[in-house]
PDB file of C-alpha atoms in Angstrom:
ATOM      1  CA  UNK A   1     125.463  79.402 127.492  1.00  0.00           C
ATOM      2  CA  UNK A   2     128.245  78.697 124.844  1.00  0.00           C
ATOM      3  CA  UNK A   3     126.240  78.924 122.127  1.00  0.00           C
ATOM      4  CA  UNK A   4     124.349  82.209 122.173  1.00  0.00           C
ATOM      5  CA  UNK A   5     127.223  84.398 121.791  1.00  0.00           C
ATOM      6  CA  UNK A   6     127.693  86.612 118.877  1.00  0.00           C
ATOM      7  CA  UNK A   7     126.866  84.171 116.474  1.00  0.00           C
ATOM      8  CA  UNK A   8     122.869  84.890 118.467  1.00  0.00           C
ATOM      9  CA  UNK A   9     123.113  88.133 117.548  1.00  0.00           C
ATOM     10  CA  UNK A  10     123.830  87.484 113.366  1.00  0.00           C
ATOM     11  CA  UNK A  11     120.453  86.428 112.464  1.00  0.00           C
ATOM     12  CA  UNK A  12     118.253  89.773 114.251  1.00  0.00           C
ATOM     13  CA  UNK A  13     121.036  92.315 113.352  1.00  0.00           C
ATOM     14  CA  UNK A  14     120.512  90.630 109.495  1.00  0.00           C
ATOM     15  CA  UNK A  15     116.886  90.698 109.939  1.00  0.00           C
ATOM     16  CA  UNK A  16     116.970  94.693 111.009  1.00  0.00           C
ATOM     17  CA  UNK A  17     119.297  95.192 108.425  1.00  0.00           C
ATOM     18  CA  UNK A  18     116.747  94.521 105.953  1.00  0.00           C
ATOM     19  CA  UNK A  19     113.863  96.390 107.559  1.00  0.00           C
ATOM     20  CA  UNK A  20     115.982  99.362 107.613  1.00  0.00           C
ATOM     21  CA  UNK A  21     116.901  99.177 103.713  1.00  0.00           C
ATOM     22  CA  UNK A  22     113.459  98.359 102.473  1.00  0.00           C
ATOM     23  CA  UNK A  23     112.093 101.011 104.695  1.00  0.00           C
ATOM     24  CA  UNK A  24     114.970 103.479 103.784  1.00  0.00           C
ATOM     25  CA  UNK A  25     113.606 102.839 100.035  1.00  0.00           C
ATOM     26  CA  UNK A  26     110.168 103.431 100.980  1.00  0.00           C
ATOM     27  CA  UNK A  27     111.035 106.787 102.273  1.00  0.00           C
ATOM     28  CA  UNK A  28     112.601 107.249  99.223  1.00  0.00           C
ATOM     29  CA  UNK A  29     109.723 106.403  97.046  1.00  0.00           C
ATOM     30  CA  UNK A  30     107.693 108.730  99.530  1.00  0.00           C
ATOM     31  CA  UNK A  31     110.345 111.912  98.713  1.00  0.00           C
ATOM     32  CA  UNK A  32     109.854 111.190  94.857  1.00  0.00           C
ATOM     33  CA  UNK A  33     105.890 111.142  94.907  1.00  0.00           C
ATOM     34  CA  UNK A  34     105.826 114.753  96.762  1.00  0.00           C
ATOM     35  CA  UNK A  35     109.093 116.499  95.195  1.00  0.00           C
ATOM     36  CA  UNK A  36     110.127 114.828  92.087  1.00  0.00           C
ATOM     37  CA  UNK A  37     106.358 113.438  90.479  1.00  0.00           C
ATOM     38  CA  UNK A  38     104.858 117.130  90.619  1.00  0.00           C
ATOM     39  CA  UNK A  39     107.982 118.276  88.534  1.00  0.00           C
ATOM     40  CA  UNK A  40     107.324 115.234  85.729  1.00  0.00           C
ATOM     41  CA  UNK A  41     104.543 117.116  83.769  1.00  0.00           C
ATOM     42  CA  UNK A  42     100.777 115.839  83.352  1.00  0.00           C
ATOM     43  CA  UNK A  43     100.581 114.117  86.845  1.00  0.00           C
ATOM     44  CA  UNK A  44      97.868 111.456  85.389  1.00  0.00           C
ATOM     45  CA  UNK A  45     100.794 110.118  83.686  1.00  0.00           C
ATOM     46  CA  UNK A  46     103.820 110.268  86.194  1.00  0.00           C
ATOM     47  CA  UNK A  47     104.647 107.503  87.982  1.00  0.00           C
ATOM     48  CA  UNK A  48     102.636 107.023  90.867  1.00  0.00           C
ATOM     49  CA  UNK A  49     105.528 106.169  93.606  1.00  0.00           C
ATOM     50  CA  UNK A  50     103.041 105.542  96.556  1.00  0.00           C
ATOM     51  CA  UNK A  51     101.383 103.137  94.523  1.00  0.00           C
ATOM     52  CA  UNK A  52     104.355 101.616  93.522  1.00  0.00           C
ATOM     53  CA  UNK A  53     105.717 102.052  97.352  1.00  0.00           C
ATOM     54  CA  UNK A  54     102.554  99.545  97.683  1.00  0.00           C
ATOM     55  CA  UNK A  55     102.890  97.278  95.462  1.00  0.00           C
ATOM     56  CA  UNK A  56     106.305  96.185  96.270  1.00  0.00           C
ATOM     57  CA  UNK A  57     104.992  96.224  99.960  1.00  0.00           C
ATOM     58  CA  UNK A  58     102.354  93.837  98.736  1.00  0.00           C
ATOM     59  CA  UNK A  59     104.644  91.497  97.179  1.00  0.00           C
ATOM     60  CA  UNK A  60     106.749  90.797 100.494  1.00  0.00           C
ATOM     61  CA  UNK A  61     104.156  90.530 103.184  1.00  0.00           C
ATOM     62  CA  UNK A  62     100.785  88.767 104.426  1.00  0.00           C
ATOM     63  CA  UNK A  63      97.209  90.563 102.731  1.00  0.00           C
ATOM     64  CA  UNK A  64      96.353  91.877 105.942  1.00  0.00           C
ATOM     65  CA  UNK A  65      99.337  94.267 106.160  1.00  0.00           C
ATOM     66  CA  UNK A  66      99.234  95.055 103.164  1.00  0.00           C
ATOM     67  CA  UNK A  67      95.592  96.069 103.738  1.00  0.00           C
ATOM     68  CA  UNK A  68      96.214  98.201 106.421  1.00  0.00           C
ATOM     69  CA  UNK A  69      99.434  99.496 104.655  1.00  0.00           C
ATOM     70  CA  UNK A  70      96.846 100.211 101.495  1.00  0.00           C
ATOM     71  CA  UNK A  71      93.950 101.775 104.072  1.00  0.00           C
ATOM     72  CA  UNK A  72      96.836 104.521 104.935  1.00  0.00           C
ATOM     73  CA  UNK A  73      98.150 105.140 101.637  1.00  0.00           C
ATOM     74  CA  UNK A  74      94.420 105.888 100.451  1.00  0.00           C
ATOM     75  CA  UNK A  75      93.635 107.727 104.068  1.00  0.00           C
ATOM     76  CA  UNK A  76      96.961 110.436 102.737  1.00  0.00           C
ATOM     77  CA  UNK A  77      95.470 110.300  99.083  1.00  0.00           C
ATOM     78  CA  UNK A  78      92.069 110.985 100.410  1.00  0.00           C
ATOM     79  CA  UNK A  79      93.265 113.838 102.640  1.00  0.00           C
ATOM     80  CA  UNK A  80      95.044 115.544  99.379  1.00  0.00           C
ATOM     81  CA  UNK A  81      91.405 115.467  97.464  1.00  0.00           C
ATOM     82  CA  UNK A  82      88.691 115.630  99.429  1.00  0.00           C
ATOM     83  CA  UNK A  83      86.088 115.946  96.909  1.00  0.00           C
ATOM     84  CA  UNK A  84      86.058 112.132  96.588  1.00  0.00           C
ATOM     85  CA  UNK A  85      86.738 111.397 100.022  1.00  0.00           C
ATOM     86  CA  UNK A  86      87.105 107.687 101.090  1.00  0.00           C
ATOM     87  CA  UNK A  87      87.151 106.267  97.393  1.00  0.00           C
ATOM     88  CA  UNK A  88      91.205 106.272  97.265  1.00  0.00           C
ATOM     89  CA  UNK A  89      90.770 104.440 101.059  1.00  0.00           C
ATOM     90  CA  UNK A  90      88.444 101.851  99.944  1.00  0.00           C
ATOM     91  CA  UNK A  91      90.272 101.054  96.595  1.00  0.00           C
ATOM     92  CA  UNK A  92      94.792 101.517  97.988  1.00  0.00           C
ATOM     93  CA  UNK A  93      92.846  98.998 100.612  1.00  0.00           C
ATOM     94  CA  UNK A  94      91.645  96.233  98.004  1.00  0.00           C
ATOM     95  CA  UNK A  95      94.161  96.627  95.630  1.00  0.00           C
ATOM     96  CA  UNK A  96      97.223  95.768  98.527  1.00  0.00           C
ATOM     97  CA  UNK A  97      95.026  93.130  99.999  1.00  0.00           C
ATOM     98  CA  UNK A  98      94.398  91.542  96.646  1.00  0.00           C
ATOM     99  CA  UNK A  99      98.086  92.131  95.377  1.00  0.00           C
ATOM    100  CA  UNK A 100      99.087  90.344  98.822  1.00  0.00           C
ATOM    101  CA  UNK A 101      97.536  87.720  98.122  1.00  0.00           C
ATOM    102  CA  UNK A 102      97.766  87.478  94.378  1.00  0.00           C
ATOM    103  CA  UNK A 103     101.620  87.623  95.035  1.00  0.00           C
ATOM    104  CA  UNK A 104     101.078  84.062  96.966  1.00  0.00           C
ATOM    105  CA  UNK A 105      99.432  82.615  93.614  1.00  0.00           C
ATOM    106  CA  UNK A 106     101.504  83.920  90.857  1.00  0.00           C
ATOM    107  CA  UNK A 107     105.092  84.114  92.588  1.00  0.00           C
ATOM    108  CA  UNK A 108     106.464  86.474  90.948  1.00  0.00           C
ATOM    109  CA  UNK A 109     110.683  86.145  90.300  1.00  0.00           C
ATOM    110  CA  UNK A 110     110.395  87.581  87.230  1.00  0.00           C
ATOM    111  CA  UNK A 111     110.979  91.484  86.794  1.00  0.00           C
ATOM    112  CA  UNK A 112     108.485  91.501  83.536  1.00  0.00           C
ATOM    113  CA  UNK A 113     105.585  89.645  85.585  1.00  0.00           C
ATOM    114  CA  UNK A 114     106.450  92.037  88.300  1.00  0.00           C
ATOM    115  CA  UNK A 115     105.901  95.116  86.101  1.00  0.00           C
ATOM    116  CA  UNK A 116     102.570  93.417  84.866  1.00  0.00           C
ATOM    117  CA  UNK A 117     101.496  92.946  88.634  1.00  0.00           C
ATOM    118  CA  UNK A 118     102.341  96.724  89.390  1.00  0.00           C
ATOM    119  CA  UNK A 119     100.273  98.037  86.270  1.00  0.00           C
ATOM    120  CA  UNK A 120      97.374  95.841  86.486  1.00  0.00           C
ATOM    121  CA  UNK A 121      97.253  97.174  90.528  1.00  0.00           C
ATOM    122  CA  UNK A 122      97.321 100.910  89.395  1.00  0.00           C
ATOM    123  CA  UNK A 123      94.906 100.118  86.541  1.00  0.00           C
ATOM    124  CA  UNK A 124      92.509  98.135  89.318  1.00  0.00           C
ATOM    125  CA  UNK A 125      93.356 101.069  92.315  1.00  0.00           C
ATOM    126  CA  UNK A 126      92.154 103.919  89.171  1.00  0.00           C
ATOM    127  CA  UNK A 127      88.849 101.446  88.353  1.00  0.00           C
ATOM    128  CA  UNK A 128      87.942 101.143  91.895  1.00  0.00           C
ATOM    129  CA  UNK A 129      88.245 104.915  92.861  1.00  0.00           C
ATOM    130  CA  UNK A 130      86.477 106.294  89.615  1.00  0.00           C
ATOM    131  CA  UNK A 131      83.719 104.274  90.317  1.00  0.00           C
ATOM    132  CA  UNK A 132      83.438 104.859  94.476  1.00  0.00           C
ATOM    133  CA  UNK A 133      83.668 108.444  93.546  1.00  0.00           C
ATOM    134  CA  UNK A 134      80.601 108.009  90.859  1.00  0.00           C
ATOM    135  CA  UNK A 135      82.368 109.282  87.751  1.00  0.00           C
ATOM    136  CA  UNK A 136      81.118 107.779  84.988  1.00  0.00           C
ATOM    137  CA  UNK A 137      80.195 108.226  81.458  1.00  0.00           C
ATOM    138  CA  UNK A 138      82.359 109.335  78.634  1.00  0.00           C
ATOM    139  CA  UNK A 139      85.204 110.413  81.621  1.00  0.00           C
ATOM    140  CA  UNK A 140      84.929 106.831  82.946  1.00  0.00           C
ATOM    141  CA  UNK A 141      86.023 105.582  79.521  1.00  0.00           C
ATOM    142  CA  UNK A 142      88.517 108.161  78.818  1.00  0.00           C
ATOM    143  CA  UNK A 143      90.243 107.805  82.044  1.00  0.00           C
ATOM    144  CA  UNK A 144      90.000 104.036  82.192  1.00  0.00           C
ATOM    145  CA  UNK A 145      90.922 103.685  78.370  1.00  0.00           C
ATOM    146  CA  UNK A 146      93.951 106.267  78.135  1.00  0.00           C
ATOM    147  CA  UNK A 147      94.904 108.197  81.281  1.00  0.00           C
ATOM    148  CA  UNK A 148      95.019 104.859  83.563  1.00  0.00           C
ATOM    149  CA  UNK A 149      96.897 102.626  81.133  1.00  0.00           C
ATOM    150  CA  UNK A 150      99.595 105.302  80.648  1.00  0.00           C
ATOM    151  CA  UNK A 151      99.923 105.416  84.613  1.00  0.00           C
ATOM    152  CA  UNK A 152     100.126 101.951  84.798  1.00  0.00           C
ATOM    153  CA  UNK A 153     102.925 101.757  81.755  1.00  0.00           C
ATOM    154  CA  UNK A 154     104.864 104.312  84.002  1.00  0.00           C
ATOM    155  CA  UNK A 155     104.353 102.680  87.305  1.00  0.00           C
ATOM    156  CA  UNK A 156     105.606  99.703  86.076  1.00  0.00           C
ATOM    157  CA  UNK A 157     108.661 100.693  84.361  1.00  0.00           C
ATOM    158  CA  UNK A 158     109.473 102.687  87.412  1.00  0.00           C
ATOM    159  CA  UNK A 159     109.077  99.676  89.356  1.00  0.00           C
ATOM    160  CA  UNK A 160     110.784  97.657  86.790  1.00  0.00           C
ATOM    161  CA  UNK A 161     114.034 100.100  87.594  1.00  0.00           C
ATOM    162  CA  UNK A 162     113.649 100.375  91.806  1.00  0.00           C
ATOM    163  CA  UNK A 163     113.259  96.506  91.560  1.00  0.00           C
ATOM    164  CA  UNK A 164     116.395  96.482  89.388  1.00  0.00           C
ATOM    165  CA  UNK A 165     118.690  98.449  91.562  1.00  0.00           C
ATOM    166  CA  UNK A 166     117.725  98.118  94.660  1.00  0.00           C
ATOM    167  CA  UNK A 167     116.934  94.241  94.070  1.00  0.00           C
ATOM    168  CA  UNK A 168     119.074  92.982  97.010  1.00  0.00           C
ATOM    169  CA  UNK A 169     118.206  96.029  99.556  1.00  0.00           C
ATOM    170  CA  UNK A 170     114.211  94.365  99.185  1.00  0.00           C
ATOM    171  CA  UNK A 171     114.615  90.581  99.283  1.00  0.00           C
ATOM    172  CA  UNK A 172     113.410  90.069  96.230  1.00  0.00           C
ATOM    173  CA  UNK A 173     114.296  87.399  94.097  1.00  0.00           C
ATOM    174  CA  UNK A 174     114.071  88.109  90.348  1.00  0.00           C
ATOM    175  CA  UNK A 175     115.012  86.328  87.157  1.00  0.00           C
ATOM    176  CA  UNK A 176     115.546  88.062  83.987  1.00  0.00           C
TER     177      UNK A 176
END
């Protein structure tokens, strides 16, 4: 019994230490996508924080959370426009899985591949729900050529800065 004294104890108060800081900056990313990204202007080019909330869920955890973590992102997205219904569900649901697992091929320490990652998985989230909600045409390449590639440029330098600051609060490694 000598050795599980308070040195037993280090290791899970450590461990909750860190779930409570990454999830405190989730919540935070959750405040700035309903009270601060309404008050940015043109709202298909403010950063999209629940996406970005994703993302960086994506890079620390197995595809199957961050599936499910996707599914419910969409589910809230879907339940704010319900014209299209099910298309933000399907796609916040491929793009975490994907990222999850795309995370485990590229390894990303870097904070430029990182911001790549994050704006290739809004530009792939915007392609998958424009075509599960049937847009297409002339919108399809408007939205796809301009509108999503601005999202994705501020996305990613958002996530470029809330990787940068809050680095050591989300276990990620990065080199610069």
């Amino acid at each position: 019994m000598g050795g599980s004294g308070a040195g037993g104890l280090a290791p899970v108060s450590a461990a909750r230490a860190r779930r409570i800081r990454f999830s405190l900056v989730m919540l935070l990313l959750l405040g700035l996508q309903f009270y601060v990204r309404p008050r940015l202007g043109n709202p298909r080019v403010a950063p999209d924080f629940l996406m970005l909330g994703l993302m960086i869920f994506a890079i620390r955890s197995r595809p199957g959370a961050a599936a499910f973590a996707g599914f419910l992102i969409g589910f809230a997205s879907d339940a704010l426009t319900p014209a299209r219904f099910g298309a933000a569900m399907l796609a916040n649901t491929l793009v975490g899985y994907t990222a999850a697992w795309g995370r485990a091929v590229f390894f990303a320490d870097n904070l430029l591949v990182n911001a790549g990652f994050i704006a290739a998985g809004v530009w792939l989230r915007d392609l998958l729900v424009l075509v599960a909600s049937g847009t297409g045409g002339k919108e399809l390449v408007v939205q796809l050529g301009v509108w999503s590639p601005l999202l994705a440029l501020s996305t990613a330098v958002t996530g470029v800065l809330v990787l940068g600051v809050f680095r050591d609060w989300l276990d990620i490694r990065l080199e610069e």
